[in-house]
mmCIF file of C-alpha atoms in Angstrom:
data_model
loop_
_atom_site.group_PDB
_atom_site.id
_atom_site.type_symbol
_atom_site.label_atom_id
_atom_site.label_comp_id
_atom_site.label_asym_id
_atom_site.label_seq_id
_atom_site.Cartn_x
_atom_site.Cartn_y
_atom_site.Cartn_z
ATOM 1 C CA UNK A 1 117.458 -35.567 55.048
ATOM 2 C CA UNK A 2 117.532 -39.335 56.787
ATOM 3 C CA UNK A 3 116.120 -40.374 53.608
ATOM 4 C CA UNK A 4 118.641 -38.706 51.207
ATOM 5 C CA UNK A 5 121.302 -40.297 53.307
ATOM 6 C CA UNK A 6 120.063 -43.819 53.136
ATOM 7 C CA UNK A 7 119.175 -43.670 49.329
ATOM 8 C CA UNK A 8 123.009 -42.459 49.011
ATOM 9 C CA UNK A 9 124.520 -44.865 50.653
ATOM 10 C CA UNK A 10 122.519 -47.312 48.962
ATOM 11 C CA UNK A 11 123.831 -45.945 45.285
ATOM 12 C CA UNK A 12 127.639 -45.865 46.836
ATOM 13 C CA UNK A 13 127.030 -49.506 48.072
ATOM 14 C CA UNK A 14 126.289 -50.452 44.395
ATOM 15 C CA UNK A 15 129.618 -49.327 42.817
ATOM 16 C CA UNK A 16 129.106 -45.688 42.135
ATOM 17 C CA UNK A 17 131.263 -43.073 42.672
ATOM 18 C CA UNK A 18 129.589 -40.844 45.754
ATOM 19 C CA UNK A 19 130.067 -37.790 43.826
ATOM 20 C CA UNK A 20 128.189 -39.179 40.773
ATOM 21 C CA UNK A 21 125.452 -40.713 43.402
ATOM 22 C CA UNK A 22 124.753 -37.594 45.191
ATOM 23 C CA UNK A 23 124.316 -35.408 41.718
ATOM 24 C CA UNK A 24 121.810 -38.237 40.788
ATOM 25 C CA UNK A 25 120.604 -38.101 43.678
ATOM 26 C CA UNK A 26 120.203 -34.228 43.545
ATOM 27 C CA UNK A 27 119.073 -33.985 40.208
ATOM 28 C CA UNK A 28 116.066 -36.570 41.104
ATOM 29 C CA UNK A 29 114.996 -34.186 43.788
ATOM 30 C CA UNK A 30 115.079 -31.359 42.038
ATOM 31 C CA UNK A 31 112.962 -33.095 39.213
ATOM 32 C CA UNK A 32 110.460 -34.377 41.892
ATOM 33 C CA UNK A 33 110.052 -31.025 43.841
ATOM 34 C CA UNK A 34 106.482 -30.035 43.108
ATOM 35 C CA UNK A 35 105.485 -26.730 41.706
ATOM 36 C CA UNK A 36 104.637 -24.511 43.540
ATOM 37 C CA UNK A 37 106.734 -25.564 46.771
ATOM 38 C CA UNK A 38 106.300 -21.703 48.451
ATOM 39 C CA UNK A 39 104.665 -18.270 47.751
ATOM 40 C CA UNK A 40 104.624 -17.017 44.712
ATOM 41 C CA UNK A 41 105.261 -12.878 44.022
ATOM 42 C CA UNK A 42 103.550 -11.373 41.458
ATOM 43 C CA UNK A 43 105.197 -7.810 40.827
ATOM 44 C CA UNK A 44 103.926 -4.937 39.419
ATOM 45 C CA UNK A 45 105.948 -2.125 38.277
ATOM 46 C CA UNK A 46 104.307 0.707 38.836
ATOM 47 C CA UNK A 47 102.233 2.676 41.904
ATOM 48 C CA UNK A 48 99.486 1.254 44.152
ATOM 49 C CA UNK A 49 95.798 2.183 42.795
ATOM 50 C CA UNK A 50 96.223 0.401 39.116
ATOM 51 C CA UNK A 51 97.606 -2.298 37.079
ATOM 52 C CA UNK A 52 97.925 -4.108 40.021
ATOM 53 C CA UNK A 53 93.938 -3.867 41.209
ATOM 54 C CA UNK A 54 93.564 -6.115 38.464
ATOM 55 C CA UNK A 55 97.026 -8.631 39.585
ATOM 56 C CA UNK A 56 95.014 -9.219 42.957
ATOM 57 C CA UNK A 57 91.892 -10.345 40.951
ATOM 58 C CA UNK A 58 94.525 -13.153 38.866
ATOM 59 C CA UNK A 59 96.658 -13.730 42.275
ATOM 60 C CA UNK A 60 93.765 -15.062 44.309
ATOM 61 C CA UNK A 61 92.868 -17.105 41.678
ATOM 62 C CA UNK A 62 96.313 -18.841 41.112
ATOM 63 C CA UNK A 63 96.291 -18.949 44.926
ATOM 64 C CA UNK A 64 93.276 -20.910 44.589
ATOM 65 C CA UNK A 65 93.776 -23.515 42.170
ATOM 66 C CA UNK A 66 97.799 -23.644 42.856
ATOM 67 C CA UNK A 67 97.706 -24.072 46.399
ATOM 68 C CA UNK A 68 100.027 -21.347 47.510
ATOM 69 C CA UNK A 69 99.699 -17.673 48.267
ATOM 70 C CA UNK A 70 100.174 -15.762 45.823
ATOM 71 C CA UNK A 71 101.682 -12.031 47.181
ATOM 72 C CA UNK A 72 101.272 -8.941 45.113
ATOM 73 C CA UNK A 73 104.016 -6.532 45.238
ATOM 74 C CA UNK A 74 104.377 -3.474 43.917
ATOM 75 C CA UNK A 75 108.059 -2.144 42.638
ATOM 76 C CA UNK A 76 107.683 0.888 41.051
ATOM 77 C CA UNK A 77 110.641 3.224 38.985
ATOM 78 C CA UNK A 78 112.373 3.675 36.366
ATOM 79 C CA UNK A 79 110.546 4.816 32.985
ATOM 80 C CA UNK A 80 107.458 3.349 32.858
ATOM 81 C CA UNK A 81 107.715 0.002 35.015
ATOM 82 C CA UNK A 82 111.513 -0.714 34.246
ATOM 83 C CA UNK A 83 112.743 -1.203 38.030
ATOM 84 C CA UNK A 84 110.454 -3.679 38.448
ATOM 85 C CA UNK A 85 110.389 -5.546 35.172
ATOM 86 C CA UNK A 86 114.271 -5.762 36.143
ATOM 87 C CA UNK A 87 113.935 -7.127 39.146
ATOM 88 C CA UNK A 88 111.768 -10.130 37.701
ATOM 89 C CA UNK A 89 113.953 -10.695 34.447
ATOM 90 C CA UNK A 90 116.776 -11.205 37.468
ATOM 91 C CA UNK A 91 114.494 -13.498 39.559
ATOM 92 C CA UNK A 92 115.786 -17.311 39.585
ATOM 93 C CA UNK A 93 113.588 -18.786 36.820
ATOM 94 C CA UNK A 94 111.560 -21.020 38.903
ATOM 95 C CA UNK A 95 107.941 -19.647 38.034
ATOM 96 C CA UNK A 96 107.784 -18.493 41.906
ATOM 97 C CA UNK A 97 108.681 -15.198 40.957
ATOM 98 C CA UNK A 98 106.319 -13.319 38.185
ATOM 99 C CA UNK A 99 105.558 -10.309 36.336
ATOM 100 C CA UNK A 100 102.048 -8.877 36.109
ATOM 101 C CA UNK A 101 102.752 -5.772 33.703
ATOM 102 C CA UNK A 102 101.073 -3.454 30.938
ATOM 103 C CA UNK A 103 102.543 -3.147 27.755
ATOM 104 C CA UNK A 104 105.278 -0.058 28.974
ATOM 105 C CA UNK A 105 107.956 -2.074 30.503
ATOM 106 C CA UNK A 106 107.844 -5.000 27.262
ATOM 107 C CA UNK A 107 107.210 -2.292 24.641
ATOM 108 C CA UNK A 108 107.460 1.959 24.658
ATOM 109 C CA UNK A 109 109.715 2.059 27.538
ATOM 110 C CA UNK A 110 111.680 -0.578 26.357
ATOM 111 C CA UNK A 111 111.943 1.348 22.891
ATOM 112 C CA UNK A 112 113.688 4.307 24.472
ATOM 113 C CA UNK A 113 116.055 3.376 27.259
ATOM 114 C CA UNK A 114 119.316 2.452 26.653
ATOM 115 C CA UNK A 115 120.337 0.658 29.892
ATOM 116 C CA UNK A 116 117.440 -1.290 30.626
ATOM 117 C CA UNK A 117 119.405 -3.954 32.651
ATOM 118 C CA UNK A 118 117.034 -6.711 30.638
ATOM 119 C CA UNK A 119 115.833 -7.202 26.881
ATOM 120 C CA UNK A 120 111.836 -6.917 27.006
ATOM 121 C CA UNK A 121 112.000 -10.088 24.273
ATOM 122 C CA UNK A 122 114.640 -12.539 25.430
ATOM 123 C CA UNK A 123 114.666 -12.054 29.540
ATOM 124 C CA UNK A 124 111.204 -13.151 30.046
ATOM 125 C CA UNK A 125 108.950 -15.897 28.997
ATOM 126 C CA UNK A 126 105.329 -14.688 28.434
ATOM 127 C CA UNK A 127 103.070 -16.790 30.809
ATOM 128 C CA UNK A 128 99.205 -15.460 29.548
ATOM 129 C CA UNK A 129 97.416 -12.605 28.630
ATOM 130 C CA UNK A 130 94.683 -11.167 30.953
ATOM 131 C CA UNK A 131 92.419 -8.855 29.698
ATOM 132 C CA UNK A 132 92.587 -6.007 27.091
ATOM 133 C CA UNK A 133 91.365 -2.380 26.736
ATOM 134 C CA UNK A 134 91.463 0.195 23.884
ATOM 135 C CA UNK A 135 92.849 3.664 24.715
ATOM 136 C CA UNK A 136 90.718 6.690 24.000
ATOM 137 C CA UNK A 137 91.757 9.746 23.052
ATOM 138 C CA UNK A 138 90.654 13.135 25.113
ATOM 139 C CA UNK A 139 90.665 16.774 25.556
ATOM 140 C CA UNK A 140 89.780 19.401 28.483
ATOM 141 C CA UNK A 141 86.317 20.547 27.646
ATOM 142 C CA UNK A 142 88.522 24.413 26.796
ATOM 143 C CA UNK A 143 89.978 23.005 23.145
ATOM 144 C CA UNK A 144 87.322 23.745 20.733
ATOM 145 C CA UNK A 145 87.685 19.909 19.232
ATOM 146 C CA UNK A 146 84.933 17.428 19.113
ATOM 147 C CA UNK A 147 86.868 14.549 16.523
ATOM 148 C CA UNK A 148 90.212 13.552 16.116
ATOM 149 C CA UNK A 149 90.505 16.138 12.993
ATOM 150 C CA UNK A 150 89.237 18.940 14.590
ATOM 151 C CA UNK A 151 92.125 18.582 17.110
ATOM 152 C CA UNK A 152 95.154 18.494 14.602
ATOM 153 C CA UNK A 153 93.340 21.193 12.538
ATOM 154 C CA UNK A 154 93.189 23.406 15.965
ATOM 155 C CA UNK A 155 96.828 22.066 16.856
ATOM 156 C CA UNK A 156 98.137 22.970 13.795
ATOM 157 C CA UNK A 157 96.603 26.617 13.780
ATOM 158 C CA UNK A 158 97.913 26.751 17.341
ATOM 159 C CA UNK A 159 101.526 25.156 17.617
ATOM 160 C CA UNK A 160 102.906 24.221 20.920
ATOM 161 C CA UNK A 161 99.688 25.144 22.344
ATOM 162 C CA UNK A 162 98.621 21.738 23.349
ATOM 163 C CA UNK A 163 100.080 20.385 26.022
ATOM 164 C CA UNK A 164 100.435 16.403 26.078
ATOM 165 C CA UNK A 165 100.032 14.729 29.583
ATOM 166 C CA UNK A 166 101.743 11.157 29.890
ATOM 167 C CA UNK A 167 102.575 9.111 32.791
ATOM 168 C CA UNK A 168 106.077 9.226 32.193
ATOM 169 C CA UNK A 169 108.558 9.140 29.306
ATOM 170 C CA UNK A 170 108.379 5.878 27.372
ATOM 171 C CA UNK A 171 104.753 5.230 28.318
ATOM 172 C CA UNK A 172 102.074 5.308 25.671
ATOM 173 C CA UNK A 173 100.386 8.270 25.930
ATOM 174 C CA UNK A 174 104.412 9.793 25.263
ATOM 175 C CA UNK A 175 104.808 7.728 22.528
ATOM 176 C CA UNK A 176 101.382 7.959 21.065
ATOM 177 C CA UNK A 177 102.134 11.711 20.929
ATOM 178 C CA UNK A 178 105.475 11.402 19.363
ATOM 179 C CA UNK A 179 103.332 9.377 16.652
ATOM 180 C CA UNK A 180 101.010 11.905 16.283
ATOM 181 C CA UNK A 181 103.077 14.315 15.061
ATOM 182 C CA UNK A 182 105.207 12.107 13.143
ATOM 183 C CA UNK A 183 101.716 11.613 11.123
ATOM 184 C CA UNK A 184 100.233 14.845 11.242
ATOM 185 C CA UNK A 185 102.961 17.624 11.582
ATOM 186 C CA UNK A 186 101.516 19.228 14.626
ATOM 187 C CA UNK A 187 103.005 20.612 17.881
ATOM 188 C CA UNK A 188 102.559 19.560 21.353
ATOM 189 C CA UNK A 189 104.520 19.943 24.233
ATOM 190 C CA UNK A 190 104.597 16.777 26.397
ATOM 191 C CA UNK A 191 104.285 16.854 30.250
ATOM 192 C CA UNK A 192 105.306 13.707 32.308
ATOM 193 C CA UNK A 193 103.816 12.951 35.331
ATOM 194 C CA UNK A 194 104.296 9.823 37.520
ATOM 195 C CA UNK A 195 101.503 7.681 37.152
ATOM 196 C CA UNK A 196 97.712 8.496 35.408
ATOM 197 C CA UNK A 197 96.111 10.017 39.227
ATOM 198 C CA UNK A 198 98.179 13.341 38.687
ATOM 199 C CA UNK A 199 98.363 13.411 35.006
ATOM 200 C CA UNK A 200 94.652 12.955 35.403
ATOM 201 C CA UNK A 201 93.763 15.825 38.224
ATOM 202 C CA UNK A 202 95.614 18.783 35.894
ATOM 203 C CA UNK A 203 93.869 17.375 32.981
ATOM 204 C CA UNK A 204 90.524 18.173 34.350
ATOM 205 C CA UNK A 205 92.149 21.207 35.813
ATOM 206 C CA UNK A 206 93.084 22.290 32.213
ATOM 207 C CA UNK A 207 96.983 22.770 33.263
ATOM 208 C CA UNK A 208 97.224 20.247 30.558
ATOM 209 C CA UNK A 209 95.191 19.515 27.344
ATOM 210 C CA UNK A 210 95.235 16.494 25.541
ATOM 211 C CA UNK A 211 95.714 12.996 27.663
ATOM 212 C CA UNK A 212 95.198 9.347 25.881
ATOM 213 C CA UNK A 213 94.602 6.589 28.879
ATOM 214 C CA UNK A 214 92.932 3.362 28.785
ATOM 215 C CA UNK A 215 88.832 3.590 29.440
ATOM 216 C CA UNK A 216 88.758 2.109 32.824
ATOM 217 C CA UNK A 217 91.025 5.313 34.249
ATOM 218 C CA UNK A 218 89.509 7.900 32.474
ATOM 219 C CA UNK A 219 85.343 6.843 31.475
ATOM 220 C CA UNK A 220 83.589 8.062 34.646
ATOM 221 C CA UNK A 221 85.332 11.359 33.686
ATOM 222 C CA UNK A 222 83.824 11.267 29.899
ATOM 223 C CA UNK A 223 80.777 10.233 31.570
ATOM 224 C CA UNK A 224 80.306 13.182 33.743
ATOM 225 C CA UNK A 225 81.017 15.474 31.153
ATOM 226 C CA UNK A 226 84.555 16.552 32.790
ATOM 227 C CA UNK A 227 86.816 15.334 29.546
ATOM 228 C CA UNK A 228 85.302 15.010 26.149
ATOM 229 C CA UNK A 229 86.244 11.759 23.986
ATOM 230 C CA UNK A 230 87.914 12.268 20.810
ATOM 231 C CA UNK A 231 88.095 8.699 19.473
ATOM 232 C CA UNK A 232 89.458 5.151 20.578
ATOM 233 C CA UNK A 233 92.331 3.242 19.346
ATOM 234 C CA UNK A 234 90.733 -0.256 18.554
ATOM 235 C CA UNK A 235 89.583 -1.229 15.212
ATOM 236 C CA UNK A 236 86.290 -1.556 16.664
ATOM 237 C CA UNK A 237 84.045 0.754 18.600
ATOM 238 C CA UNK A 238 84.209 -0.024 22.268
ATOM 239 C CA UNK A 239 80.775 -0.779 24.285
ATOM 240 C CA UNK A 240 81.305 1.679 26.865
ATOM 241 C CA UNK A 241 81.435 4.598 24.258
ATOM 242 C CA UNK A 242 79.722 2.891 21.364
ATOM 243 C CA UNK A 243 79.111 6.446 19.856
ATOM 244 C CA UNK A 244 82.241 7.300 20.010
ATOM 245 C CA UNK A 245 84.639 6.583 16.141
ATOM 246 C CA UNK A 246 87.595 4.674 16.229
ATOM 247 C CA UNK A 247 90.947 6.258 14.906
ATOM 248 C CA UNK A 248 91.115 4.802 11.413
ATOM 249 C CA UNK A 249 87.110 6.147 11.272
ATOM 250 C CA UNK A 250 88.480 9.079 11.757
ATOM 251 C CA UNK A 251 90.594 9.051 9.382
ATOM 252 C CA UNK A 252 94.246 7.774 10.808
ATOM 253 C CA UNK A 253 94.326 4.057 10.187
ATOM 254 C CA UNK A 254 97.590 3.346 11.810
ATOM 255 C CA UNK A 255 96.701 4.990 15.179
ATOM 256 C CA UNK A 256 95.382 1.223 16.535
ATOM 257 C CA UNK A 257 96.775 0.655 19.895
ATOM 258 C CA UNK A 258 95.823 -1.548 22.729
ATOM 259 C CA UNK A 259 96.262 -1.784 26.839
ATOM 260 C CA UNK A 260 96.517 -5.039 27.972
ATOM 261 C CA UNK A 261 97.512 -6.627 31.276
ATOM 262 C CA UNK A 262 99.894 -9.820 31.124
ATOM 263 C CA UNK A 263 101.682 -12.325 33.196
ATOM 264 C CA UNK A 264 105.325 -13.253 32.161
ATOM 265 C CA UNK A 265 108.038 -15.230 34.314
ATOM 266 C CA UNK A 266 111.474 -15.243 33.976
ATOM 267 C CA UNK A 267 113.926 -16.591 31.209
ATOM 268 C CA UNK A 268 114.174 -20.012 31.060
ATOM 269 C CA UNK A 269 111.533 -20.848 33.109
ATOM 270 C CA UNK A 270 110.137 -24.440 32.440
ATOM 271 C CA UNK A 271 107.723 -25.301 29.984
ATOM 272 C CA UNK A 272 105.583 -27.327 32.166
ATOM 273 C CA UNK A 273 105.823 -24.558 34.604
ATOM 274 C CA UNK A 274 103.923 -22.181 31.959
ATOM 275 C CA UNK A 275 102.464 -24.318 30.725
ATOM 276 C CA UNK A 276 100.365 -25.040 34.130
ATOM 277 C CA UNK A 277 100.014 -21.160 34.923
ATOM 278 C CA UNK A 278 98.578 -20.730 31.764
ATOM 279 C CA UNK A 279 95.986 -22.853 32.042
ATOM 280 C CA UNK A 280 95.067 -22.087 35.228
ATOM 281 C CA UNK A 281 94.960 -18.178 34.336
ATOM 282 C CA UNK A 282 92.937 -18.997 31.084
ATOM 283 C CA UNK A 283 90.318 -20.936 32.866
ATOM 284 C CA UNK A 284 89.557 -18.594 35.740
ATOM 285 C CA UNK A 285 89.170 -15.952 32.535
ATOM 286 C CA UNK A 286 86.487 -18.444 31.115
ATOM 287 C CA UNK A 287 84.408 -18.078 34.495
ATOM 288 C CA UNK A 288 81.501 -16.013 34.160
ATOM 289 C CA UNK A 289 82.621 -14.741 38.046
ATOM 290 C CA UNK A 290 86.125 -13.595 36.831
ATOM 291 C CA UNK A 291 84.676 -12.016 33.481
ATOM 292 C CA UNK A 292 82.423 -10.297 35.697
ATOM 293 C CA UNK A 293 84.616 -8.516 37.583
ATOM 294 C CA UNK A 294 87.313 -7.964 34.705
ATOM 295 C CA UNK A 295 84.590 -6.327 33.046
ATOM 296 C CA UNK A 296 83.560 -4.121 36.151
ATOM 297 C CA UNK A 297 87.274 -2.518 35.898
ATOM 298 C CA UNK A 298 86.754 -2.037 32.290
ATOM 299 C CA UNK A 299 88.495 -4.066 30.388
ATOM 300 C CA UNK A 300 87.720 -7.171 28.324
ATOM 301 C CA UNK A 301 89.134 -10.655 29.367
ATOM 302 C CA UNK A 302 91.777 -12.363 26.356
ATOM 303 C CA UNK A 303 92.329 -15.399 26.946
ATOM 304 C CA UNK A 304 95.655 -16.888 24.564
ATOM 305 C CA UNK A 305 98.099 -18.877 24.696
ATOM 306 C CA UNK A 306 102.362 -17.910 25.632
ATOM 307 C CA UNK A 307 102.708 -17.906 22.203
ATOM 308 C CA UNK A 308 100.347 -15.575 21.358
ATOM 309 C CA UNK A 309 101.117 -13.508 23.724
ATOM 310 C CA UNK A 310 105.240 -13.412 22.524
ATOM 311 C CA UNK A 311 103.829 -12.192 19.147
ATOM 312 C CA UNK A 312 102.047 -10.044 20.415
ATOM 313 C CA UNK A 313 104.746 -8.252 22.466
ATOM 314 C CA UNK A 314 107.285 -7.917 19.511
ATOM 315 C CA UNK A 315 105.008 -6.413 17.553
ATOM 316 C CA UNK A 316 104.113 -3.922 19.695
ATOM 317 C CA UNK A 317 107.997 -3.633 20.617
ATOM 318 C CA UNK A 318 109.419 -3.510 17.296
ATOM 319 C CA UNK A 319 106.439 -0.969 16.075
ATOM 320 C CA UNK A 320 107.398 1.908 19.107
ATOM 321 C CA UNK A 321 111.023 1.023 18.441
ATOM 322 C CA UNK A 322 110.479 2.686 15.165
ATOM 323 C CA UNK A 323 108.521 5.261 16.837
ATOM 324 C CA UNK A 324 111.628 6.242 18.960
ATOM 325 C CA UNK A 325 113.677 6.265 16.389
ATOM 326 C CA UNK A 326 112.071 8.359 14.099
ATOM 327 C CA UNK A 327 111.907 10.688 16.856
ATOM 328 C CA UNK A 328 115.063 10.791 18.065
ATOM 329 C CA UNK A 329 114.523 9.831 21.683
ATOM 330 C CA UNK A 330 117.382 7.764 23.862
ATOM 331 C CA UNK A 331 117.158 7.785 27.166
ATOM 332 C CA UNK A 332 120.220 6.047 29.114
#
């Protein structure tokens, strides 16, 4: 503060106005303050016990190599992440507050609701990809379906019998259903639950029949025999499940879907602000340590750039947009 007063009354003692001295003198500051200057939050929308296992892997290492902690929060509600993707889009732009999300919040919850309180394209800037998964598609061992076509064959003979699990309306697994019978003309009756633990336990319970979840949730369960794989979404065949086909193998081409796990700050954020974040976020991903333990929660690391990474997005928006649409589905 001694400082700022001397340099002030330096500037006034050369002929400028004080009011135009202390904005120059402000605006220098705030040019000169170094990023990060305090914590850093990293929110994630939804319930303890997911998304954000993988946010503490990418917080310690921005911690790391920015010099600051780096405090995961979790701020779940709304449909599918939208409290919390709120709360960011709201955040001062200042890269200290950021969001570490799936695709819900940015794409099929963002198709549906109304009143988001924040556009999932122009409120945030995306910062850099982390890692990606395919979903996979599976029944309770009771439905008498061992490929994708079996199971529209048995849903069609058996309407409304299949009951859809989801982890909320908006989310994926929703709208992947909603697609589904957009495509095929079958029945299912949907079932929300809040988050993929409980959706999960009445799966294997066979209260529900038909769930569609990214492989790290739901391949210990395929494993043990306790949920039998149907197909994944990715054009190619995953490693975990190399036996299993992909969608358009099985004859639906434009079932190809992917989970992925991203970091995005606020609107109007600086450049050089993500800029730096994604590089540092990119080269922990190149580290055989951090590959290592992406890979042990069963996902693949992507490492692209903010640009990439906006494409991304509104496709992926613009696509379940479409989805909703067709379906008729508003949610204010």
């Amino acid at each position: 503060m001694r400082r700022k007063q001397i340099v002030l009354a330096a500037l006034v003692a050369a002929g400028l106005n004080a009011c135009l001295a202390a904005g120059l003198l402000a605006a220098g500051t705030a040019v000169a303050e170094p990023y990060p200057s305090r914590p850093i939050k990293l929110i994630v929308p939804f319930p303890p016990g997911g998304a954000d296992v993988m946010a503490r892997l990418v917080a310690d290492r921005l911690s790391a190599a920015l010099g600051q902690p780096v405090i995961v929060e979790n701020r779940a509600g709304g449909g599918g992440g939208t409290v919390g993707a709120k709360a960011v889009a709201a955040a001062d732009p200042d890269g200290h507050t950021l969001l570490f999300t799936s695709p819900g919040p940015l794409t099929t919850s963002a198709a549906i609701y109304r009143n988001l309180g924040y556009d999932p394209i122009k409120s945030f800037v995306p910062v850099a990809m982390i890692a990606v998964s395919p979903f996979v598609l599976v029944v309770h061992p009771s439905v008498p379906a061992r490929s994708a076509q079996e199971l529209v064959a048995y849903a069609r003979a058996n309407p409304g019998k299949i009951s859809l699990a989801s982890v909320g309306y908006g989310t994926f697994p929703h709208m992947f259903g909603e697609l589904l019978k957009q495509r095929t003309g079958i029945e299912t009756v949907h079932v929300p639950y809040r988050g993929s633990a409980p959706a999960i336990t009445d799966l294997l319970a066979g209260q529900v029949q038909l769930y569609i979840d990214n492989t790290r949730n739901i391949l210990p369960f395929i494993q043990a025999g306790k949920l039998r794989a149907l197909a994944v979404t990715s054009e190619a065949r995953t490693a975990e499940l190399p036996d299993l086909p992909t969608m358009p193998e099985s004859g639906y081409p434009e079932f190809l879907a992917t989970y992925w796990n991203g970091v995005l700050a606020p609107a109007g954020t600086a450049d050089a602000i993500v800029d730096r974040l994604n590089a540092v976020i990119n080269a922990s991903l190149a580290t055989s340590e951090m590959r290592a333990s992406v890979t042990k929660l069963g996902m693949t690391p992507k490492i692209a750039s903010p640009r990439e990474f906006a494409a991304l997005i509104s496709t992926e928006f613009s696509r379940w947009k479409a989805v909703a649409k067709a379906a008729d589905i508003t949610i204010d």
